[in-house]
Coordinates of C-alpha atoms (C1' of nucleotides) in Angstrom, one line a residue:
Chain I
M11 CA -0.4 -0.3 0.2
R12 CA 1.3 3.2 -0.9
V13 CA -1.1 6.6 0.1
R14 CA 0.5 10.1 -0.2
F15 CA -0.2 13.6 1.3
A16 CA 0.2 16.1 -1.9
P17 CA -0.3 20.0 -0.2
S18 CA 0.3 23.1 -2.1
P19 CA 2.9 25.5 -0.4
T20 CA 0.7 28.4 -0.6
G21 CA 0.7 29.0 2.9
Q22 CA -0.1 27.8 6.7
L23 CA -0.7 24.1 6.9
H24 CA -4.4 24.0 7.6
V25 CA -6.1 22.0 10.4
G26 CA -8.4 20.3 7.6
N27 CA -5.3 19.3 5.7
A28 CA -3.9 18.3 8.8
R29 CA -6.6 15.7 9.0
T30 CA -6.3 14.3 5.7
A31 CA -2.4 13.9 6.1
L32 CA -3.5 12.4 9.5
F33 CA -6.1 9.6 8.0
N34 CA -3.0 9.2 5.1
A35 CA -0.5 8.5 7.7
L36 CA -2.6 6.0 10.0
L37 CA -3.7 3.8 7.0
A38 CA 0.0 3.7 6.0
R39 CA 1.3 3.0 9.4
G40 CA -1.4 0.7 10.5
Q41 CA -0.8 -1.4 7.1
G42 CA 2.6 -1.2 7.2
G43 CA 2.3 1.0 4.1
T44 CA 4.1 3.8 2.1
F45 CA 3.3 7.6 3.0
I46 CA 5.0 10.0 0.4
L47 CA 5.2 13.5 0.6
R48 CA 5.3 15.6 -2.6
I49 CA 4.3 19.1 -2.9
E50 CA 2.4 20.4 -5.3
D51 CA 4.0 23.6 -6.4
T52 CA 2.5 24.1 -9.8
D53 CA 1.0 27.2 -8.6
R54 CA 3.8 29.7 -9.6
E55 CA 2.2 32.6 -7.9
R56 CA 1.4 31.3 -4.9
S57 CA 3.5 28.9 -4.1
T58 CA 6.2 29.7 -1.9
R59 CA 9.6 27.8 -0.2
D60 CA 8.8 29.4 3.0
S61 CA 5.4 27.8 3.0
E62 CA 6.3 24.3 2.1
R63 CA 9.1 24.6 5.2
A64 CA 6.3 25.7 7.4
I65 CA 4.0 23.0 6.1
I66 CA 7.2 20.4 6.9
E67 CA 7.6 21.6 10.0
D68 CA 4.0 21.2 11.4
L69 CA 3.9 17.8 10.0
R70 CA 6.6 17.1 11.3
W71 CA 5.5 18.6 14.8
L72 CA 2.4 16.5 14.5
G73 CA 4.5 13.6 14.5
L74 CA 3.1 12.6 10.9
D75 CA 6.4 11.3 9.5
W76 CA 6.7 10.2 6.0
N77 CA 9.0 7.4 4.5
E78 CA 9.0 8.8 1.0
G79 CA 9.3 12.0 -0.8
V80 CA 10.5 15.6 -0.3
E81 CA 13.0 15.7 2.4
A82 CA 13.2 11.7 2.6
G83 CA 13.9 11.0 -0.6
G84 CA 12.4 7.5 -2.6
E85 CA 12.8 5.9 -5.6
H86 CA 9.7 7.6 -7.7
G87 CA 11.3 11.3 -7.2
P88 CA 11.5 14.3 -7.5
Y89 CA 9.1 14.8 -5.3
R90 CA 8.5 18.8 -6.2
Q91 CA 6.1 18.9 -8.7
T92 CA 8.4 21.8 -10.4
E93 CA 11.0 19.6 -10.4
R94 CA 9.0 17.1 -12.6
L95 CA 8.3 19.1 -15.8
H96 CA 9.8 17.1 -18.0
I97 CA 8.0 14.4 -17.1
Y98 CA 4.9 16.0 -17.8
R99 CA 6.0 17.5 -21.0
A100 CA 7.0 14.0 -22.2
H101 CA 3.5 12.5 -21.4
A102 CA 1.4 15.8 -22.8
V103 CA 3.3 14.9 -26.2
E104 CA 2.4 11.0 -26.0
L105 CA -1.6 12.4 -25.4
L106 CA -1.7 14.3 -28.2
A107 CA 0.3 12.0 -30.6
K108 CA -2.9 9.5 -29.7
G109 CA -5.7 12.4 -30.1
S110 CA -6.7 12.5 -26.5
A111 CA -5.8 16.1 -25.9
Y112 CA -5.5 18.7 -28.3
H113 CA -4.1 22.5 -28.3
C114 CA -7.1 25.2 -27.6
F115 CA -6.4 29.2 -28.1
C116 CA -9.2 30.7 -26.4
S117 CA -8.5 33.7 -25.1
E118 CA -9.0 34.3 -21.4
E119 CA -11.4 36.9 -22.4
Q120 CA -13.2 34.6 -24.8
L121 CA -13.6 31.9 -21.6
E122 CA -15.0 34.1 -19.2
A123 CA -17.6 35.4 -22.0
D124 CA -18.2 31.7 -22.6
R125 CA -19.0 31.0 -18.6
Q126 CA -21.2 34.1 -17.9
G127 CA -23.2 33.1 -21.2
A128 CA -23.5 29.7 -20.1
L129 CA -24.6 30.8 -16.5
K130 CA -27.1 33.3 -18.0
E131 CA -29.0 30.1 -20.0
G132 CA -29.0 28.0 -17.0
R133 CA -26.0 25.6 -18.6
P134 CA -23.2 24.5 -16.9
P135 CA -20.4 26.4 -17.1
M136 CA -18.1 24.4 -18.8
Y137 CA -15.5 24.8 -21.6
P138 CA -18.0 24.5 -25.2
G139 CA -14.7 22.4 -27.1
R140 CA -14.2 25.3 -29.4
C141 CA -10.8 24.3 -30.4
R142 CA -11.4 20.8 -30.6
V143 CA -11.8 20.8 -34.2
V144 CA -8.5 22.7 -34.9
S145 CA -6.2 20.4 -36.7
Q146 CA -2.9 19.4 -35.6
D147 CA -1.2 21.0 -38.2
E148 CA -3.0 24.6 -38.1
A149 CA -2.3 24.2 -34.5
R150 CA 1.0 23.9 -35.3
H151 CA 1.6 27.0 -37.6
R152 CA -0.6 29.2 -34.9
M153 CA 2.1 28.3 -32.4
E154 CA 4.8 29.2 -35.0
S155 CA 3.8 32.1 -35.4
G156 CA 3.9 33.1 -31.6
E157 CA 0.0 32.1 -30.7
K158 CA -0.6 30.9 -27.0
A159 CA -2.2 28.0 -26.5
V160 CA -3.0 25.4 -23.8
I161 CA -3.7 21.8 -23.9
R162 CA -6.8 20.3 -23.2
F163 CA -7.8 16.6 -22.4
R164 CA -10.8 15.5 -24.7
V165 CA -13.4 14.2 -22.4
P166 CA -15.2 11.2 -24.3
A167 CA -19.1 12.3 -25.1
D168 CA -22.2 10.6 -23.6
R169 CA -20.2 8.2 -20.9
E170 CA -20.8 7.5 -17.6
V171 CA -17.8 7.4 -15.2
V172 CA -18.0 5.4 -12.0
F173 CA -16.1 4.7 -9.1
N174 CA -16.1 2.9 -6.2
D175 CA -15.1 5.4 -3.5
V176 CA -14.3 3.6 -0.4
V177 CA -15.9 6.1 2.3
R178 CA -19.2 7.3 -0.1
G179 CA -19.7 4.1 -2.1
E180 CA -20.4 4.3 -5.6
V181 CA -20.4 7.3 -7.4
R182 CA -21.3 8.0 -10.6
F183 CA -20.5 11.3 -13.3
S184 CA -21.9 12.0 -16.7
T185 CA -19.2 13.2 -18.8
D186 CA -21.6 15.5 -20.7
V187 CA -21.4 17.6 -17.6
I188 CA -17.5 17.8 -17.8
G189 CA -15.6 20.4 -19.8
D190 CA -12.3 19.6 -21.3
P191 CA -9.6 20.4 -18.6
V192 CA -6.6 21.9 -19.5
L193 CA -3.5 19.7 -18.9
V194 CA -0.7 22.2 -19.7
R195 CA -0.9 25.9 -19.4
S196 CA 0.2 27.9 -21.9
D197 CA 3.7 28.6 -20.4
G198 CA 4.3 24.8 -20.1
V199 CA 3.6 24.0 -16.4
P200 CA 1.1 21.4 -15.7
A201 CA -2.4 22.3 -14.3
Y202 CA -3.4 20.0 -10.9
N203 CA -5.8 17.3 -12.5
Y204 CA -2.9 16.7 -15.2
A205 CA 0.1 16.7 -12.8
V206 CA -2.0 14.6 -9.9
V207 CA -3.0 11.6 -12.4
I208 CA 0.4 11.4 -14.0
D209 CA 2.3 11.3 -10.2
D210 CA 0.2 9.4 -8.2
A211 CA 0.2 6.6 -11.5
L212 CA 4.3 7.1 -11.4
M213 CA 4.7 6.9 -8.3
E214 CA 2.6 3.4 -7.6
V215 CA 0.2 5.4 -5.3
T216 CA -2.8 2.8 -4.2
H217 CA -5.0 4.5 -2.1
V218 CA -5.6 8.3 -2.8
I219 CA -7.0 9.8 0.1
R220 CA -8.1 13.6 -0.3
G221 CA -10.9 16.3 0.9
E222 CA -14.2 15.6 -0.4
D223 CA -13.8 18.9 -2.5
H224 CA -11.7 16.7 -4.9
I225 CA -14.7 14.4 -5.5
S226 CA -15.8 16.0 -9.0
N227 CA -11.9 16.0 -10.2
T228 CA -12.1 12.3 -10.1
P229 CA -14.1 11.5 -13.1
R230 CA -11.5 14.0 -14.9
Q231 CA -8.8 12.2 -13.2
I232 CA -10.1 8.5 -14.0
L233 CA -10.5 9.2 -17.7
L234 CA -6.9 10.3 -17.6
Y235 CA -5.5 7.1 -16.2
E236 CA -7.8 5.5 -18.8
A237 CA -6.4 7.4 -21.7
F238 CA -2.6 6.8 -20.7
G239 CA -3.6 2.7 -20.1
W240 CA -3.1 3.0 -16.6
E241 CA -5.0 1.3 -13.6
S242 CA -6.6 3.7 -11.1
P243 CA -5.8 4.2 -7.8
I244 CA -8.6 3.9 -5.0
F245 CA -10.4 6.6 -4.2
A246 CA -11.5 7.7 -0.5
H247 CA -12.7 11.0 -0.1
V248 CA -13.2 12.3 3.5
S249 CA -15.2 15.1 4.7
L250 CA -14.2 18.6 5.0
V251 CA -13.8 20.2 8.4
M252 CA -16.8 23.1 9.5
G253 CA -16.9 26.1 11.6
P254 CA -19.3 25.8 14.3
D255 CA -21.8 27.7 12.2
H256 CA -21.4 24.8 9.3
S257 CA -19.4 27.0 7.0
P258 CA -16.0 26.1 6.0
L259 CA -13.6 26.1 8.5
S260 CA -11.8 30.1 8.5
K261 CA -9.9 32.6 10.1
R262 CA -13.2 34.4 11.3
H263 CA -13.7 31.1 13.3
G264 CA -10.7 31.6 15.4
A265 CA -7.5 29.6 15.2
T266 CA -7.2 27.2 11.9
S267 CA -3.9 26.6 11.2
V268 CA -1.5 23.8 13.0
K269 CA 0.7 26.6 13.5
E270 CA -1.6 28.8 15.5
F271 CA -2.6 25.8 17.5
R272 CA 1.2 25.2 18.5
D273 CA 1.4 28.5 19.1
R274 CA -1.4 28.6 21.9
G275 CA 0.0 25.9 23.4
Y276 CA -1.8 22.3 22.0
L277 CA 0.2 19.4 22.7
P278 CA 0.9 17.7 19.1
E279 CA -0.7 14.6 20.3
A280 CA -4.0 16.0 21.5
L281 CA -4.3 17.6 18.2
T282 CA -4.1 14.6 16.2
N283 CA -5.9 12.8 18.8
Y284 CA -9.1 15.5 18.5
L285 CA -8.7 15.4 14.6
A286 CA -9.0 11.6 14.2
L287 CA -12.2 12.1 16.5
I288 CA -14.1 14.2 13.4
G289 CA -15.5 11.6 11.0
W290 CA -13.9 8.4 13.0
S291 CA -14.0 6.4 16.3
P292 CA -11.7 4.1 17.6
G293 CA -14.7 2.0 18.9
E294 CA -15.3 0.3 22.0
G295 CA -16.2 3.8 23.6
E296 CA -12.2 5.0 23.8
E297 CA -11.4 8.1 22.3
L298 CA -7.9 9.3 23.8
L299 CA -5.4 6.6 22.3
P300 CA -1.9 7.4 20.9
L301 CA -1.2 7.5 17.5
E302 CA 0.1 4.3 17.0
E303 CA -2.8 2.4 18.9
L304 CA -5.5 5.0 16.4
A305 CA -3.3 3.6 13.1
K306 CA -3.5 0.1 14.6
R307 CA -7.4 0.7 14.7
F308 CA -7.9 2.6 11.9
R309 CA -10.0 1.5 8.6
L310 CA -10.6 4.0 5.6
E311 CA -14.3 1.7 5.7
D312 CA -15.1 3.3 9.0
V313 CA -14.4 7.1 7.7
G314 CA -17.7 9.0 8.2
R315 CA -19.5 10.8 5.7
S316 CA -21.1 13.7 7.0
A317 CA -19.1 16.9 7.4
G318 CA -17.8 17.9 10.6
V319 CA -17.7 20.6 13.1
F320 CA -14.3 21.6 14.2
D321 CA -15.3 21.9 18.4
V322 CA -12.6 24.0 20.1
E323 CA -13.9 22.9 23.8
K324 CA -13.7 19.2 22.8
L325 CA -10.1 19.8 21.4
A326 CA -9.5 21.4 25.0
W327 CA -10.5 18.6 26.8
V328 CA -8.4 16.9 24.7
N329 CA -5.6 18.9 25.5
R330 CA -6.3 18.8 29.1
H331 CA -5.5 15.1 29.5
Y332 CA -2.4 15.2 27.5
L333 CA -1.2 18.2 29.6
K334 CA -1.6 15.9 32.7
L335 CA 0.3 13.1 30.7
A336 CA 3.2 15.5 29.8
A337 CA 6.7 15.4 31.4
P338 CA 7.2 18.5 33.4
D339 CA 10.6 18.6 31.4
R340 CA 8.7 19.3 28.3
L341 CA 5.8 21.1 29.8
A342 CA 9.0 23.5 30.9
T343 CA 10.5 23.9 27.7
E344 CA 7.3 24.4 25.6
S345 CA 6.2 26.9 28.1
V346 CA 9.4 29.2 27.7
P347 CA 7.9 31.1 25.1
H348 CA 4.5 32.0 26.7
F349 CA 6.7 33.5 29.7
Q350 CA 9.0 35.2 27.2
R351 CA 5.8 36.9 25.4
A352 CA 4.3 37.9 29.4
G353 CA 8.1 39.4 29.4
W354 CA 8.8 37.1 32.6
I355 CA 11.8 35.2 31.7
A356 CA 14.5 36.1 28.8
T357 CA 16.8 33.3 27.7
P358 CA 15.9 30.5 30.5
T359 CA 19.2 29.5 32.7
P360 CA 19.5 26.1 33.8
A361 CA 18.3 26.7 37.0
E362 CA 15.3 28.9 35.6
L363 CA 14.4 25.8 33.2
A364 CA 14.8 23.6 36.6
F365 CA 12.3 25.9 38.2
L366 CA 10.0 26.0 35.5
A367 CA 9.9 21.9 35.6
E368 CA 8.6 22.4 39.0
V369 CA 5.7 24.9 38.6
V370 CA 4.5 24.2 35.3
P371 CA 3.2 21.2 35.5
L372 CA 1.1 22.9 38.3
A373 CA -0.2 25.3 36.7
A374 CA -0.9 23.0 33.5
A375 CA -2.9 20.5 35.0
S376 CA -5.4 23.0 35.6
V377 CA -5.4 24.4 32.0
D378 CA -7.0 24.2 28.7
R379 CA -3.4 25.1 27.0
L380 CA 0.3 26.0 27.5
E381 CA -0.8 29.6 26.7
Q382 CA -2.8 30.0 29.5
V383 CA 0.1 29.0 32.3
P384 CA 2.1 32.6 32.8
A385 CA -1.1 33.6 33.9
R386 CA -2.1 31.2 36.2
L387 CA 1.8 31.5 37.8
R388 CA 1.5 35.1 37.8
F389 CA 1.6 35.0 41.5
L390 CA 5.1 34.0 40.7
F391 CA 6.4 36.6 38.8
D392 CA 4.8 39.6 38.7
Y393 CA 4.2 39.6 42.6
S394 CA 2.4 43.0 43.3
A395 CA 1.1 44.5 46.8
S396 CA -0.4 47.4 45.6
R397 CA -1.9 46.1 42.5
A398 CA -3.6 43.8 45.0
L399 CA -4.7 46.0 47.3
G400 CA -5.9 48.8 44.7
D401 CA -8.9 46.4 44.2
S402 CA -11.5 47.1 46.6
A403 CA -12.4 44.1 47.4
I404 CA -9.5 42.5 48.6
R405 CA -8.6 45.5 50.3
A406 CA -11.8 45.4 52.0
E407 CA -10.7 41.8 53.0
A408 CA -7.3 42.2 54.0
E409 CA -8.5 45.3 56.0
A410 CA -11.4 43.0 57.9
A411 CA -8.2 40.0 58.3
R412 CA -5.5 42.7 59.5
A413 CA -4.9 40.6 62.6
V414 CA -4.6 37.4 60.3
V415 CA -2.1 39.4 58.2
A416 CA -0.1 41.3 61.2
A417 CA 0.7 37.6 62.3
L418 CA 1.6 36.3 58.8
V419 CA 4.2 39.2 58.9
E420 CA 5.6 38.4 62.5
E421 CA 5.6 34.6 61.8
L422 CA 7.7 34.6 58.6
A423 CA 9.9 37.4 60.0
T424 CA 11.4 34.8 62.7
S425 CA 10.9 31.2 60.5
Q426 CA 12.9 29.7 57.9
P427 CA 11.8 30.0 54.1
L428 CA 8.7 27.8 54.0
R429 CA 10.2 25.2 51.3
D430 CA 7.7 22.3 51.4
R431 CA 3.8 22.0 52.5
D432 CA 4.4 21.1 56.0
M433 CA 6.8 24.1 56.9
F434 CA 3.9 26.2 55.2
R435 CA 1.1 24.2 57.1
A436 CA 3.3 24.6 60.6
M437 CA 3.6 27.9 59.7
A438 CA -0.7 28.7 59.3
A439 CA -1.5 26.6 62.5
R440 CA 0.8 29.3 64.5
V441 CA -1.0 32.1 62.5
R442 CA -4.6 30.2 63.3
E443 CA -2.9 29.9 67.3
R444 CA -2.3 33.4 67.4
T445 CA -5.4 35.0 65.7
G446 CA -8.3 32.2 66.7
Q447 CA -9.0 32.8 62.8
K448 CA -9.2 29.1 60.7
G449 CA -10.3 27.8 57.6
K450 CA -11.3 30.2 54.8
A451 CA -11.0 33.6 57.1
L452 CA -7.4 32.4 58.0
F453 CA -6.8 30.9 54.5
H454 CA -7.8 33.3 52.4
P455 CA -6.3 36.4 53.6
M456 CA -3.0 34.5 53.5
R457 CA -3.6 33.9 50.2
L458 CA -4.1 37.7 49.5
V459 CA -1.1 38.3 50.8
L460 CA 1.3 36.0 49.4
T461 CA 0.0 35.7 46.4
G462 CA -1.7 38.9 45.5
E463 CA -4.3 37.4 43.9
A464 CA -7.8 36.2 45.1
E465 CA -7.9 32.7 43.3
G466 CA -5.5 30.9 42.1
L467 CA -3.3 27.3 42.9
E468 CA -3.4 25.6 46.5
L469 CA -1.4 27.5 48.9
D470 CA 0.1 24.3 49.6
L471 CA 1.9 24.1 46.1
A472 CA 2.5 27.5 45.7
V473 CA 4.1 28.4 48.6
P474 CA 6.7 26.4 48.7
A475 CA 6.7 27.4 45.1
I476 CA 7.1 31.0 45.9
E477 CA 10.1 30.6 48.1
R478 CA 11.8 28.1 45.6
G479 CA 11.6 30.8 43.0
A480 CA 12.9 33.3 45.3
A481 CA 16.0 31.7 45.5
I482 CA 16.6 31.1 41.8
V483 CA 15.0 34.0 40.0
S484 CA 15.8 37.2 41.3
R485 CA 12.4 39.1 40.6
I486 CA 10.3 36.6 42.7
P487 CA 10.2 38.0 46.1
D488 CA 10.1 35.4 49.1
A489 CA 6.9 35.4 51.4
R490 CA 9.0 37.4 53.9
E491 CA 9.1 39.9 51.5
R492 CA 5.8 39.7 50.3
A493 CA 4.1 39.8 53.8
T494 CA 6.1 43.2 54.6
L495 CA 5.1 44.7 51.4
F496 CA 1.8 44.0 52.0
L497 CA 1.6 45.0 55.3
H498 CA 2.9 48.2 54.3
E499 CA 0.9 49.0 51.8
L500 CA -2.4 48.3 53.7
D501 CA -1.1 50.5 55.9
S502 CA -0.7 53.4 53.8
A503 CA -3.7 55.4 51.9
P504 CA -5.5 53.6 48.9
N505 CA -2.7 54.2 46.0
Q506 CA -2.6 56.4 43.2
D507 CA -3.9 53.9 41.1
K508 CA -7.5 53.7 42.9
L509 CA -7.6 57.8 43.3
L510 CA -7.2 57.9 39.9
S511 CA -9.7 55.3 38.5
Chain M
rG27 C1' -28.4 27.6 -12.6
rU28 C1' -26.1 22.5 -13.5
rC29 C1' -23.4 18.1 -11.6
rC30 C1' -22.1 15.2 -7.1
rC31 C1' -22.2 14.3 -2.0
rC32 C1' -24.2 14.6 3.0
rA33 C1' -28.4 14.5 6.6
rU34 C1' -28.8 10.2 14.9
rC35 C1' -28.7 14.9 21.3
rG36 C1' -26.2 21.8 20.7
rU37 C1' -21.0 19.3 18.5
rC38 C1' -18.2 14.5 17.5
rC39 C1' -19.1 9.3 17.5
rA40 C1' -21.6 4.5 18.2
rG41 C1' -26.0 2.0 16.1
rA42 C1' -25.5 -2.1 9.4
rG43 C1' -34.5 -4.4 10.0
rG44 C1' -36.4 -6.5 15.7
rC45 C1' -31.0 -6.4 21.3
rC46 C1' -33.4 1.3 20.8
rC47 C1' -39.4 4.3 24.7
rA48 C1' -31.5 5.3 20.9
rG49 C1' -25.3 4.0 23.4
rG50 C1' -20.5 7.2 24.3
rA51 C1' -17.7 11.6 24.6
rC52 C1' -17.1 17.2 24.8
rG53 C1' -20.0 21.0 26.1
rC54 C1' -23.8 22.4 29.5
rG55 C1' -26.8 21.9 35.3
rG56 C1' -27.1 19.6 39.9
rC57 C1' -24.1 17.2 43.6
rC58 C1' -19.3 15.9 45.9
rC59 C1' -13.8 17.1 47.1
rU60 C1' -12.0 21.5 48.7
rU61 C1' -8.8 27.4 52.6
rU62 C1' -10.0 30.2 46.9
rC63 C1' -10.1 29.8 41.1
rA64 C1' -9.8 25.5 38.2
rA65 C1' -8.7 20.5 38.0
rG66 C1' -11.0 15.7 39.4
rG67 C1' -15.3 12.2 40.7
rC68 C1' -20.7 11.2 40.7
rU69 C1' -25.2 12.6 38.2
rG70 C1' -29.1 14.9 35.3
rA71 C1' -31.3 17.3 30.7
rA72 C1' -30.7 17.0 25.6
rA73 C1' -31.1 13.5 19.1
rC74 C1' -33.3 9.2 14.7
rC75 C1' -34.9 16.6 9.0
rC76 C1' -39.8 16.3 6.9
rG77 C1' -43.7 13.2 3.6
rG78 C1' -44.3 8.8 1.3
rG79 C1' -43.8 3.7 0.3
rU80 C1' -41.0 -2.0 1.6
rU81 C1' -41.9 -5.3 5.7
rC82 C1' -44.9 -8.4 11.2
rG83 C1' -41.5 -4.9 12.4
rA84 C1' -37.0 1.0 10.1
rA85 C1' -32.9 5.3 13.0
rU86 C1' -31.4 1.5 9.8
rC87 C1' -34.1 -0.3 3.0
rC88 C1' -36.4 2.5 -1.5
rC89 C1' -38.2 7.2 -3.8
rG90 C1' -39.8 12.4 -3.3
rG91 C1' -38.9 17.1 -0.4
rU92 C1' -36.1 20.1 3.0
rG93 C1' -31.9 21.7 4.7
rG94 C1' -26.2 21.9 4.3
rG95 C1' -21.5 21.2 1.7
rG96 C1' -18.6 20.6 -2.6
rA97 C1' -17.9 21.4 -8.0
rC98 C1' -18.4 23.8 -12.4
rG99 C1' -10.8 28.3 -13.4
rC100 C1' -4.6 28.3 -17.7
rC101 C1' -6.4 27.2 -8.1
rA102 C1' -5.0 22.8 -5.8

RNA sequence: GUCCCCAUCGUCCAGAGGCCCAGGACGCGGCCCUUUCAAGGCUGAAACCCGGGUUCGAAUCCCGGUGGGGACGCCA
């Protein structure tokens, strides 16, 4: 079995295309087949090498490695269409000689007028075949005298093209609604419908798995296989991914490219796992499975026919699952860009990285994506008593619990750093004895003082993290400093910020 | 406009004539856990697009309608 993913390098990898790539990869892996990556860069206007690099990077990040193709090599290369021009040219000559293709001299204006006219009269806007009657001799003369021509395929009249789509079953088209497609453009570069057929055939692709938007191209392509006397591959057209309003997933729905999801801190195994769940089910009520297990269970026949809505909430759920499974070191490394964006870390030192590895997993356990981690750890890197007390609710609570605050300051003045949960609890017990406060009345004011926030991580975890952080990162004040700052701020009048606001 | 594809809870998926007064998951509501917010555990509400057939019996098969999507390019 040989399958391929053949993106056109005109932008970022879209999650819908990533899902198509995933299905190809799953099938190849599960069946021990070959997964080929081919670059369809025949649209010279829009194709860029940067896009190609970006797509390749995303594919690798997702873990969808290919064993043949661009950057992997193989027997059937080259794997970039613009490097295969000589191959397409040779086959076009063959088609021309057989009479299966012909030169067309119609101008773009002429064709556009044809389309408008057809639409107006309620006919399918297809090429009317005007140049079918131009003889090869005449064509040669016209080209020699400088006229530009494209090569079109001669679609046989009045035929049914039937194929058995693995996901859709039998699909049939009448050739009456298929206009003669352009095979080679006037600049000699092949068009999509032609290049895919040549490439899939020569690369010995056995299963063409692609988006449903290509289903109506399939009959043209089958006709081409026939013209060459080649056997068609097996086709499978998977449905498209939609936005919440059932229109094609696009920018206005939020993130659409793999890159954006990566930048927001989704884990690759979460994205692939989620994508596999649109239009397919691993069975047995199980949904959260590693790629290898998905590959083992994947069957093309089981892929659903209807379009699926991309559900960010469910993706978030999948991501939370993998966030909890991820190794601390990885979470730390992956979070660095997000801390940098917040301005709290530059290039991390090994000690800082080690600190992040301690502290990021704490936050990652209660967050949808890594992007949200810094906010959850703001109490560490961006403590501010004055900002906290600028909040009237916090100030009111702190004033009411002044005894707790004062006791906390005194206890901290003489205590060791609260390096672990037990030390923190012991200290809290002493404050409780001094003040007679307990439960929420005891702990919440302490939270305000030590984190500067009304909500957040369990203090058991947060306080030791503060003390560890203070020892490693210079910008992080320890518990003692925080308490002192807080009390000082509480004693002074409501600050400037508050007066201004 | 023409052709093609699709149609089960808000969303994703299971269901391939009786096992279904339809099952799982996300989300949502409630409860629990708890020194806060989350996270986590438990629990509840929630669907077979409509109309005709076929059949003893249809979510499942057939036809029509409606709705959604795709294609009709010297874009892929």
